[in-house]
Amino acid sequence: MTAVESPSNLHHHLLCLPRRACSSRRNESVVVVMGATGTGKSKLSIDLATRFPSEVVNSDKIQVYRGLDITTNKIPLADRCGVPHHLLGELDPAVGELPALKFRALAASAIERIAARRRLPVVAGGSNSFIHALLAARHDPLVDPFAAGDGRRGRRERLRYRCCFLWVDVEPNVLAEYLDRRVEEMVVAGMVAELEAYFAAEGAEPGRHPGLEKAIGVPEFREYFKKGKGAGEHAAAVAAIKANTRRLAEEQVRKIGRLGEGGCGWALQRVDATAAVRARLGGSASMAAWERDVVVPSVAAVEGFLGS
Ligand code: ATP
């Protein structure tokens, strides 16, 4: 999905918006955990929630749908440590792709409810078009905030909430190696069987679940099942998933740059998870680097934000 939607589509979705969510500007305090796929956004959101009473609002446009939990890398229930999550696996993938404008309304209403419970809303996920749509004071569905252009547009784009932006970053070569490893782990965890069940449920109607159709893994494995599950097709599908995941990560980092000083001018606080990912690649079970480089500075940033 792109940030640009057809007016007829918008009209349809506007009709479904909760009234209050479209109207006023709010001043809730919101923590936003950004980062490329595989950098540890979900883990950081839980680490924060164990220190500050929080609830997480998912901002990954594929994870909003029910299904394909392994393929789309949803944080497992056991790892959520009881922290409530919103818009995670809630929508029916048969309904169609979620427009950014509708995400803005749904996530805003979740934020409002969380704040009413006197908890901290933590927005976490890798879809930067959704993050922009949710947080910008003004959202124009016909404008692509990530379009190539001359970078910083001169002045800071106004925000709809008080935001504390945390950007979990990892050196590109280290992240690429980790993402390849993660794809192999996903295969071991049952991704292919999950996709087989997905294609079986489609039956004679390929594309029946438009919400999940673009999930990395679906297009790549369609041929494998169509062509009789050959070893060559399997290897090709896994290689394509690795390449597409790396490409997604690069694109996400580019878009994060546009939300920061390279475009919207939002003050992103970067935390470096490179050493933590390297430790994981080296087989270490120690979380020392993660605690030191990611959790400690993030907690300090949130404390400063809430205290200010
Ligand atoms: P845009 O709307 O401009 O395409 P975006 O930043 O809103 O970009 P991303 O979250 O970067 O959207 O997703 C872009 C594509 O990456 C998705 O359409 C999908 O193919 C893939 N993708 C993103 N998240 C996942 C996920 N959790 N699982 C599988 N594939 C994903």
mmCIF file of C-alpha atoms and ligand atoms in Angstrom:
data_model
loop_
_atom_site.group_PDB
_atom_site.id
_atom_site.type_symbol
_atom_site.label_atom_id
_atom_site.label_comp_id
_atom_site.label_asym_id
_atom_site.label_seq_id
_atom_site.Cartn_x
_atom_site.Cartn_y
_atom_site.Cartn_z
ATOM 1 C CA MET A 1 0.000 0.000 0.000
ATOM 2 C CA THR A 2 1.198 3.512 -0.598
ATOM 3 C CA ALA A 3 0.272 6.601 1.376
ATOM 4 C CA VAL A 4 -1.852 7.730 -1.552
ATOM 5 C CA GLU A 5 -5.407 6.469 -1.670
ATOM 6 C CA SER A 6 -8.200 7.008 -4.126
ATOM 7 C CA PRO A 7 -10.920 9.417 -2.960
ATOM 8 C CA SER A 8 -13.647 6.760 -3.395
ATOM 9 C CA ASN A 9 -11.719 4.393 -1.175
ATOM 10 C CA LEU A 10 -11.293 7.146 1.383
ATOM 11 C CA HIS A 11 -14.961 7.968 1.346
ATOM 12 C CA HIS A 12 -15.813 4.359 2.089
ATOM 13 C CA HIS A 13 -13.393 4.217 4.999
ATOM 14 C CA LEU A 14 -14.342 7.609 6.399
ATOM 15 C CA LEU A 15 -17.839 6.306 6.804
ATOM 16 C CA CYS A 16 -16.445 3.645 9.126
ATOM 17 C CA LEU A 17 -14.419 5.991 11.356
ATOM 18 C CA PRO A 18 -15.386 6.454 14.989
ATOM 19 C CA ARG A 19 -16.685 10.034 15.246
ATOM 20 C CA ARG A 20 -14.307 11.340 17.906
ATOM 21 C CA ALA A 21 -11.242 9.833 16.268
ATOM 22 C CA CYS A 22 -11.603 12.056 13.203
ATOM 23 C CA SER A 23 -12.204 15.270 15.008
ATOM 24 C CA SER A 24 -10.087 16.904 17.654
ATOM 25 C CA ARG A 25 -6.359 17.268 18.192
ATOM 26 C CA ARG A 26 -5.171 15.613 21.394
ATOM 27 C CA ASN A 27 -2.125 16.221 23.611
ATOM 28 C CA GLU A 28 -1.513 12.752 24.943
ATOM 29 C CA SER A 29 2.079 11.738 25.555
ATOM 30 C CA VAL A 30 3.097 8.908 23.268
ATOM 31 C CA VAL A 31 6.301 6.880 23.034
ATOM 32 C CA VAL A 32 7.121 5.755 19.502
ATOM 33 C CA VAL A 33 9.475 2.835 18.933
ATOM 34 C CA MET A 34 10.750 2.871 15.372
ATOM 35 C CA GLY A 35 13.321 0.841 13.511
ATOM 36 C CA ALA A 36 13.899 -1.547 10.638
ATOM 37 C CA THR A 37 12.598 -5.082 10.792
ATOM 38 C CA GLY A 38 14.709 -7.279 13.067
ATOM 39 C CA THR A 39 16.151 -4.523 15.238
ATOM 40 C CA GLY A 40 14.170 -5.405 18.390
ATOM 41 C CA LYS A 41 11.299 -2.886 18.415
ATOM 42 C CA SER A 42 8.851 -5.363 19.944
ATOM 43 C CA LYS A 43 11.306 -6.378 22.620
ATOM 44 C CA LEU A 44 12.050 -2.771 23.528
ATOM 45 C CA SER A 45 8.340 -1.962 23.782
ATOM 46 C CA ILE A 46 7.931 -4.798 26.313
ATOM 47 C CA ASP A 47 11.065 -3.737 28.196
ATOM 48 C CA LEU A 48 9.599 -0.236 28.495
ATOM 49 C CA ALA A 49 6.205 -1.576 29.531
ATOM 50 C CA THR A 50 7.769 -3.470 32.427
ATOM 51 C CA ARG A 51 9.102 -0.129 33.737
ATOM 52 C CA PHE A 52 6.283 2.261 32.846
ATOM 53 C CA PRO A 53 2.625 1.145 32.923
ATOM 54 C CA SER A 54 2.024 0.990 29.182
ATOM 55 C CA GLU A 55 0.064 -0.595 26.386
ATOM 56 C CA VAL A 56 1.402 -1.176 22.898
ATOM 57 C CA VAL A 57 -0.220 0.013 19.677
ATOM 58 C CA ASN A 58 1.076 -1.933 16.684
ATOM 59 C CA SER A 59 2.108 0.133 13.655
ATOM 60 C CA ASP A 60 3.075 -2.668 11.256
ATOM 61 C CA LYS A 61 0.625 -2.717 8.359
ATOM 62 C CA ILE A 62 0.904 -6.477 7.864
ATOM 63 C CA GLN A 63 0.780 -7.478 11.532
ATOM 64 C CA VAL A 64 -2.575 -5.730 11.969
ATOM 65 C CA TYR A 65 -4.169 -8.797 10.347
ATOM 66 C CA ARG A 66 -5.087 -12.134 11.838
ATOM 67 C CA GLY A 67 -3.009 -15.015 10.542
ATOM 68 C CA LEU A 68 0.524 -15.827 9.367
ATOM 69 C CA ASP A 69 1.954 -15.172 12.814
ATOM 70 C CA ILE A 70 5.345 -16.772 12.087
ATOM 71 C CA THR A 71 5.692 -15.383 8.566
ATOM 72 C CA THR A 72 4.881 -11.835 9.667
ATOM 73 C CA ASN A 73 6.917 -12.092 12.865
ATOM 74 C CA LYS A 74 4.241 -11.149 15.375
ATOM 75 C CA ILE A 75 5.550 -11.065 18.909
ATOM 76 C CA PRO A 76 4.341 -14.345 20.505
ATOM 77 C CA LEU A 77 1.804 -14.074 23.326
ATOM 78 C CA ALA A 78 4.288 -15.549 25.823
ATOM 79 C CA ASP A 79 6.800 -12.780 25.043
ATOM 80 C CA ARG A 80 4.235 -10.010 25.595
ATOM 81 C CA CYS A 81 4.504 -10.501 29.374
ATOM 82 C CA GLY A 82 0.855 -9.598 29.833
ATOM 83 C CA VAL A 83 1.260 -6.181 28.191
ATOM 84 C CA PRO A 84 -1.955 -5.380 26.250
ATOM 85 C CA HIS A 85 -1.418 -4.952 22.503
ATOM 86 C CA HIS A 86 -3.764 -3.087 20.161
ATOM 87 C CA LEU A 87 -4.207 -3.546 16.410
ATOM 88 C CA LEU A 88 -2.024 -6.644 16.493
ATOM 89 C CA GLY A 89 -3.690 -9.483 14.584
ATOM 90 C CA GLU A 90 -7.081 -7.866 15.059
ATOM 91 C CA LEU A 91 -8.276 -7.245 11.514
ATOM 92 C CA ASP A 92 -9.738 -9.687 9.030
ATOM 93 C CA PRO A 93 -7.272 -10.066 6.117
ATOM 94 C CA ALA A 94 -10.168 -10.782 3.757
ATOM 95 C CA VAL A 95 -11.483 -7.228 4.108
ATOM 96 C CA GLY A 96 -8.730 -5.493 2.142
ATOM 97 C CA GLU A 97 -5.658 -3.371 2.701
ATOM 98 C CA LEU A 98 -5.977 -0.931 5.582
ATOM 99 C CA PRO A 99 -5.673 2.656 4.322
ATOM 100 C CA ALA A 100 -3.294 4.872 6.304
ATOM 101 C CA LEU A 101 -6.198 7.210 7.055
ATOM 102 C CA LYS A 102 -8.174 4.447 8.685
ATOM 103 C CA PHE A 103 -5.114 3.318 10.641
ATOM 104 C CA ARG A 104 -4.806 6.916 11.865
ATOM 105 C CA ALA A 105 -8.336 6.763 13.243
ATOM 106 C CA LEU A 106 -8.099 3.279 14.751
ATOM 107 C CA ALA A 107 -4.733 3.888 16.406
ATOM 108 C CA ALA A 108 -5.817 7.334 17.667
ATOM 109 C CA SER A 109 -8.821 5.777 19.327
ATOM 110 C CA ALA A 110 -6.592 3.104 20.944
ATOM 111 C CA ILE A 111 -4.252 5.853 22.199
ATOM 112 C CA GLU A 112 -7.173 7.773 23.627
ATOM 113 C CA ARG A 113 -8.441 4.704 25.492
ATOM 114 C CA ILE A 114 -4.975 3.850 26.832
ATOM 115 C CA ALA A 115 -4.422 7.415 28.040
ATOM 116 C CA ALA A 116 -7.859 7.383 29.696
ATOM 117 C CA ARG A 117 -6.638 4.387 31.716
ATOM 118 C CA ARG A 118 -3.667 6.548 32.762
ATOM 119 C CA ARG A 119 -1.247 4.332 30.931
ATOM 120 C CA LEU A 120 1.451 5.233 28.467
ATOM 121 C CA PRO A 121 0.696 4.446 24.805
ATOM 122 C CA VAL A 122 3.736 2.911 23.089
ATOM 123 C CA VAL A 123 3.435 2.864 19.310
ATOM 124 C CA ALA A 124 5.714 0.146 17.900
ATOM 125 C CA GLY A 125 6.071 -1.164 14.384
ATOM 126 C CA GLY A 126 7.910 -0.797 11.112
ATOM 127 C CA SER A 127 5.388 0.850 8.796
ATOM 128 C CA ASN A 128 6.608 4.382 8.617
ATOM 129 C CA SER A 129 3.747 5.538 6.412
ATOM 130 C CA PHE A 130 1.387 4.446 9.204
ATOM 131 C CA ILE A 131 3.545 6.174 11.814
ATOM 132 C CA HIS A 132 3.473 9.379 9.800
ATOM 133 C CA ALA A 133 -0.274 9.130 9.180
ATOM 134 C CA LEU A 134 -0.959 8.606 12.880
ATOM 135 C CA LEU A 135 1.319 11.277 14.309
ATOM 136 C CA ALA A 136 1.310 14.179 11.858
ATOM 137 C CA ALA A 137 -1.027 16.959 12.949
ATOM 138 C CA ARG A 138 -2.397 17.042 9.433
ATOM 139 C CA HIS A 139 -2.644 13.950 7.293
ATOM 140 C CA ASP A 140 -3.261 14.335 3.604
ATOM 141 C CA PRO A 141 -3.789 10.920 2.022
ATOM 142 C CA LEU A 142 -2.856 12.361 -1.346
ATOM 143 C CA VAL A 143 0.642 13.373 -0.231
ATOM 144 C CA ASP A 144 3.442 10.820 0.056
ATOM 145 C CA PRO A 145 5.654 12.025 2.934
ATOM 146 C CA PHE A 146 8.510 9.817 1.714
ATOM 147 C CA ALA A 147 8.630 10.979 -1.878
ATOM 148 C CA ALA A 148 12.172 11.670 -3.053
ATOM 149 C CA GLY A 149 12.801 15.365 -2.903
ATOM 150 C CA ASP A 150 15.019 17.955 -1.401
ATOM 151 C CA GLY A 151 15.023 16.533 2.120
ATOM 152 C CA ARG A 152 14.214 18.870 4.998
ATOM 153 C CA ARG A 153 11.284 21.011 3.973
ATOM 154 C CA GLY A 154 12.432 23.977 5.997
ATOM 155 C CA ARG A 155 10.287 23.655 9.063
ATOM 156 C CA ARG A 156 9.363 20.929 11.472
ATOM 157 C CA GLU A 157 6.129 19.166 10.650
ATOM 158 C CA ARG A 158 3.658 19.600 13.503
ATOM 159 C CA LEU A 159 2.771 16.588 15.619
ATOM 160 C CA ARG A 160 -0.611 15.572 16.888
ATOM 161 C CA TYR A 161 0.714 14.263 20.221
ATOM 162 C CA ARG A 162 3.630 14.915 22.559
ATOM 163 C CA CYS A 163 6.015 12.296 21.193
ATOM 164 C CA CYS A 164 9.162 10.621 22.439
ATOM 165 C CA PHE A 165 10.710 8.953 19.385
ATOM 166 C CA LEU A 166 13.079 6.063 19.952
ATOM 167 C CA TRP A 167 14.838 4.722 16.873
ATOM 168 C CA VAL A 168 16.421 1.298 17.312
ATOM 169 C CA ASP A 169 19.222 1.192 14.759
ATOM 170 C CA VAL A 170 21.673 -1.546 13.764
ATOM 171 C CA GLU A 171 24.676 -1.272 11.404
ATOM 172 C CA PRO A 172 23.409 -2.356 7.970
ATOM 173 C CA ASN A 173 25.882 -5.204 7.391
ATOM 174 C CA VAL A 174 25.235 -6.691 10.852
ATOM 175 C CA LEU A 175 21.475 -6.363 10.393
ATOM 176 C CA ALA A 176 21.624 -8.007 6.941
ATOM 177 C CA GLU A 177 23.459 -11.008 8.389
ATOM 178 C CA TYR A 178 20.984 -11.249 11.248
ATOM 179 C CA LEU A 179 17.960 -10.991 8.917
ATOM 180 C CA ASP A 180 19.268 -13.906 6.815
ATOM 181 C CA ARG A 181 19.652 -15.925 9.987
ATOM 182 C CA ARG A 182 16.172 -14.972 11.126
ATOM 183 C CA VAL A 183 14.602 -16.201 7.884
ATOM 184 C CA GLU A 184 16.267 -19.589 8.473
ATOM 185 C CA GLU A 185 14.943 -19.603 12.033
ATOM 186 C CA MET A 186 11.454 -18.794 10.732
ATOM 187 C CA VAL A 187 11.632 -21.770 8.361
ATOM 188 C CA VAL A 188 12.611 -24.014 11.291
ATOM 189 C CA ALA A 189 9.781 -22.501 13.373
ATOM 190 C CA GLY A 190 7.189 -23.632 10.785
ATOM 191 C CA MET A 191 6.822 -20.771 8.310
ATOM 192 C CA VAL A 192 6.426 -23.072 5.292
ATOM 193 C CA ALA A 193 3.670 -25.164 6.913
ATOM 194 C CA GLU A 194 1.936 -21.937 7.926
ATOM 195 C CA LEU A 195 2.056 -20.703 4.324
ATOM 196 C CA GLU A 196 0.832 -24.066 3.042
ATOM 197 C CA ALA A 197 -2.240 -23.753 5.288
ATOM 198 C CA TYR A 198 -2.706 -20.155 4.069
ATOM 199 C CA PHE A 199 -2.685 -21.197 0.403
ATOM 200 C CA ALA A 200 -4.961 -24.164 1.175
ATOM 201 C CA ALA A 201 -7.473 -21.806 2.834
ATOM 202 C CA GLU A 202 -7.450 -19.647 -0.301
ATOM 203 C CA GLY A 203 -8.643 -22.656 -2.271
ATOM 204 C CA ALA A 204 -9.582 -21.698 -5.791
ATOM 205 C CA GLU A 205 -9.551 -18.000 -4.925
ATOM 206 C CA PRO A 206 -5.959 -16.781 -4.854
ATOM 207 C CA GLY A 207 -5.697 -13.337 -3.301
ATOM 208 C CA ARG A 208 -8.713 -13.920 -1.061
ATOM 209 C CA HIS A 209 -6.838 -12.293 1.812
ATOM 210 C CA PRO A 210 -5.672 -8.994 0.325
ATOM 211 C CA GLY A 211 -4.426 -7.790 3.710
ATOM 212 C CA LEU A 212 -1.769 -10.497 3.817
ATOM 213 C CA GLU A 213 -1.072 -10.819 0.098
ATOM 214 C CA LYS A 214 2.016 -8.583 0.261
ATOM 215 C CA ALA A 215 3.482 -10.135 3.402
ATOM 216 C CA ILE A 216 7.026 -11.194 2.618
ATOM 217 C CA GLY A 217 6.780 -14.974 2.209
ATOM 218 C CA VAL A 218 3.411 -15.106 0.438
ATOM 219 C CA PRO A 219 4.426 -14.117 -3.110
ATOM 220 C CA GLU A 220 7.773 -15.871 -2.704
ATOM 221 C CA PHE A 221 6.259 -19.238 -1.745
ATOM 222 C CA ARG A 222 3.266 -19.229 -4.088
ATOM 223 C CA GLU A 223 5.298 -20.734 -6.946
ATOM 224 C CA TYR A 224 6.793 -23.407 -4.705
ATOM 225 C CA PHE A 225 3.367 -24.786 -3.852
ATOM 226 C CA LYS A 226 2.093 -24.336 -7.399
ATOM 227 C CA LYS A 227 5.026 -26.202 -8.915
ATOM 228 C CA GLY A 228 4.903 -29.241 -6.638
ATOM 229 C CA LYS A 229 7.255 -28.352 -3.785
ATOM 230 C CA GLY A 230 10.603 -28.937 -5.459
ATOM 231 C CA ALA A 231 13.842 -28.455 -3.523
ATOM 232 C CA GLY A 232 15.001 -25.895 -6.104
ATOM 233 C CA GLU A 233 11.814 -23.830 -5.723
ATOM 234 C CA HIS A 234 12.128 -24.015 -1.931
ATOM 235 C CA ALA A 235 15.703 -22.695 -2.028
ATOM 236 C CA ALA A 236 14.689 -19.969 -4.498
ATOM 237 C CA ALA A 237 11.775 -18.888 -2.290
ATOM 238 C CA VAL A 238 13.950 -18.711 0.832
ATOM 239 C CA ALA A 239 16.611 -16.731 -1.070
ATOM 240 C CA ALA A 240 13.925 -14.322 -2.345
ATOM 241 C CA ILE A 241 12.553 -13.842 1.183
ATOM 242 C CA LYS A 242 16.044 -13.022 2.433
ATOM 243 C CA ALA A 243 16.632 -10.507 -0.362
ATOM 244 C CA ASN A 244 13.209 -8.881 0.066
ATOM 245 C CA THR A 245 13.600 -8.662 3.850
ATOM 246 C CA ARG A 246 16.958 -6.930 3.453
ATOM 247 C CA ARG A 247 15.411 -4.552 0.920
ATOM 248 C CA LEU A 248 12.523 -3.827 3.302
ATOM 249 C CA ALA A 249 14.989 -2.989 6.093
ATOM 250 C CA GLU A 250 16.915 -0.583 3.831
ATOM 251 C CA GLU A 251 13.704 1.108 2.752
ATOM 252 C CA GLN A 252 12.527 1.421 6.360
ATOM 253 C CA VAL A 253 15.787 3.131 7.353
ATOM 254 C CA ARG A 254 15.421 5.548 4.426
ATOM 255 C CA LYS A 255 11.878 6.378 5.523
ATOM 256 C CA ILE A 256 12.932 6.854 9.156
ATOM 257 C CA GLY A 257 15.487 9.372 7.863
ATOM 258 C CA ARG A 258 12.634 11.253 6.191
ATOM 259 C CA LEU A 259 10.672 11.370 9.436
ATOM 260 C CA GLY A 260 13.754 12.745 11.198
ATOM 261 C CA GLU A 261 16.076 15.550 10.237
ATOM 262 C CA GLY A 262 15.981 14.563 6.559
ATOM 263 C CA GLY A 263 12.312 15.556 6.180
ATOM 264 C CA CYS A 264 9.685 16.081 8.880
ATOM 265 C CA GLY A 265 12.293 17.251 11.393
ATOM 266 C CA TRP A 266 10.978 15.068 14.202
ATOM 267 C CA ALA A 267 13.499 14.609 17.020
ATOM 268 C CA LEU A 268 14.388 10.917 16.829
ATOM 269 C CA GLN A 269 16.562 9.553 19.619
ATOM 270 C CA ARG A 270 18.724 6.837 18.125
ATOM 271 C CA VAL A 271 19.758 3.851 20.202
ATOM 272 C CA ASP A 272 22.336 1.491 18.759
ATOM 273 C CA ALA A 273 21.481 -2.210 18.989
ATOM 274 C CA THR A 274 24.440 -3.327 16.831
ATOM 275 C CA ALA A 275 26.403 -4.902 19.694
ATOM 276 C CA ALA A 276 23.275 -6.683 20.936
ATOM 277 C CA VAL A 277 22.569 -8.143 17.489
ATOM 278 C CA ARG A 278 26.244 -9.107 17.087
ATOM 279 C CA ALA A 279 26.093 -10.930 20.433
ATOM 280 C CA ARG A 280 23.050 -12.832 19.233
ATOM 281 C CA LEU A 281 24.750 -13.728 15.966
ATOM 282 C CA GLY A 282 27.709 -15.000 18.005
ATOM 283 C CA GLY A 283 25.375 -17.346 19.880
ATOM 284 C CA SER A 284 25.492 -15.449 23.172
ATOM 285 C CA ALA A 285 22.383 -15.670 25.341
ATOM 286 C CA SER A 286 23.566 -12.642 27.326
ATOM 287 C CA MET A 287 21.354 -9.578 27.115
ATOM 288 C CA ALA A 288 24.056 -7.319 28.599
ATOM 289 C CA ALA A 289 24.658 -5.328 25.396
ATOM 290 C CA TRP A 290 20.906 -4.931 24.826
ATOM 291 C CA GLU A 291 20.391 -3.657 28.376
ATOM 292 C CA ARG A 292 23.392 -1.325 28.242
ATOM 293 C CA ASP A 293 22.961 0.117 24.726
ATOM 294 C CA VAL A 294 19.212 0.008 24.199
ATOM 295 C CA VAL A 295 17.174 -0.365 27.387
ATOM 296 C CA VAL A 296 19.152 1.986 29.658
ATOM 297 C CA PRO A 297 19.224 4.955 27.215
ATOM 298 C CA SER A 298 15.603 4.359 26.179
ATOM 299 C CA VAL A 299 14.391 4.281 29.788
ATOM 300 C CA ALA A 300 16.359 7.470 30.481
ATOM 301 C CA ALA A 301 14.797 9.127 27.420
ATOM 302 C CA VAL A 302 11.273 8.146 28.485
ATOM 303 C CA GLU A 303 11.894 9.271 32.090
ATOM 304 C CA GLY A 304 13.112 12.630 30.804
ATOM 305 C CA PHE A 305 10.117 12.883 28.469
ATOM 306 C CA LEU A 306 7.565 12.058 31.170
ATOM 307 C CA GLY A 307 9.270 14.315 33.688
ATOM 308 C CA SER A 308 9.491 17.310 31.387
HETATM 309 P P1 ATP B 1 4.590 1.830 1.861
HETATM 310 O O1 ATP B 1 3.215 1.994 2.386
HETATM 311 O O2 ATP B 1 5.143 3.088 1.295
HETATM 312 O O3 ATP B 1 4.758 0.626 0.980
HETATM 313 P P2 ATP B 1 5.281 1.345 4.577
HETATM 314 O O4 ATP B 1 6.445 1.882 5.317
HETATM 315 O O5 ATP B 1 3.944 1.800 4.956
HETATM 316 O O6 ATP B 1 5.551 1.505 3.054
HETATM 317 P P3 ATP B 1 6.165 -1.222 5.251
HETATM 318 O O7 ATP B 1 5.758 -1.603 6.588
HETATM 319 O O8 ATP B 1 7.555 -0.764 4.982
HETATM 320 O O9 ATP B 1 5.155 -0.191 4.697
HETATM 321 O O10 ATP B 1 5.830 -2.451 4.345
HETATM 322 C C1 ATP B 1 6.180 -2.491 3.015
HETATM 323 C C2 ATP B 1 6.073 -3.937 2.558
HETATM 324 O O11 ATP B 1 7.000 -4.736 3.311
HETATM 325 C C3 ATP B 1 4.763 -4.633 2.829
HETATM 326 O O12 ATP B 1 3.818 -4.372 1.847
HETATM 327 C C4 ATP B 1 5.198 -6.091 2.859
HETATM 328 O O13 ATP B 1 5.461 -6.570 1.579
HETATM 329 C C5 ATP B 1 6.471 -6.019 3.592
HETATM 330 N N1 ATP B 1 6.277 -6.182 5.049
HETATM 331 C C6 ATP B 1 6.200 -5.206 5.959
HETATM 332 N N2 ATP B 1 6.001 -5.665 7.186
HETATM 333 C C7 ATP B 1 5.944 -6.995 7.075
HETATM 334 C C8 ATP B 1 5.737 -8.065 7.989
HETATM 335 N N3 ATP B 1 5.542 -7.859 9.286
HETATM 336 N N4 ATP B 1 5.738 -9.312 7.505
HETATM 337 C C9 ATP B 1 5.930 -9.544 6.219
HETATM 338 N N5 ATP B 1 6.132 -8.589 5.285
HETATM 339 C C10 ATP B 1 6.132 -7.335 5.700
#
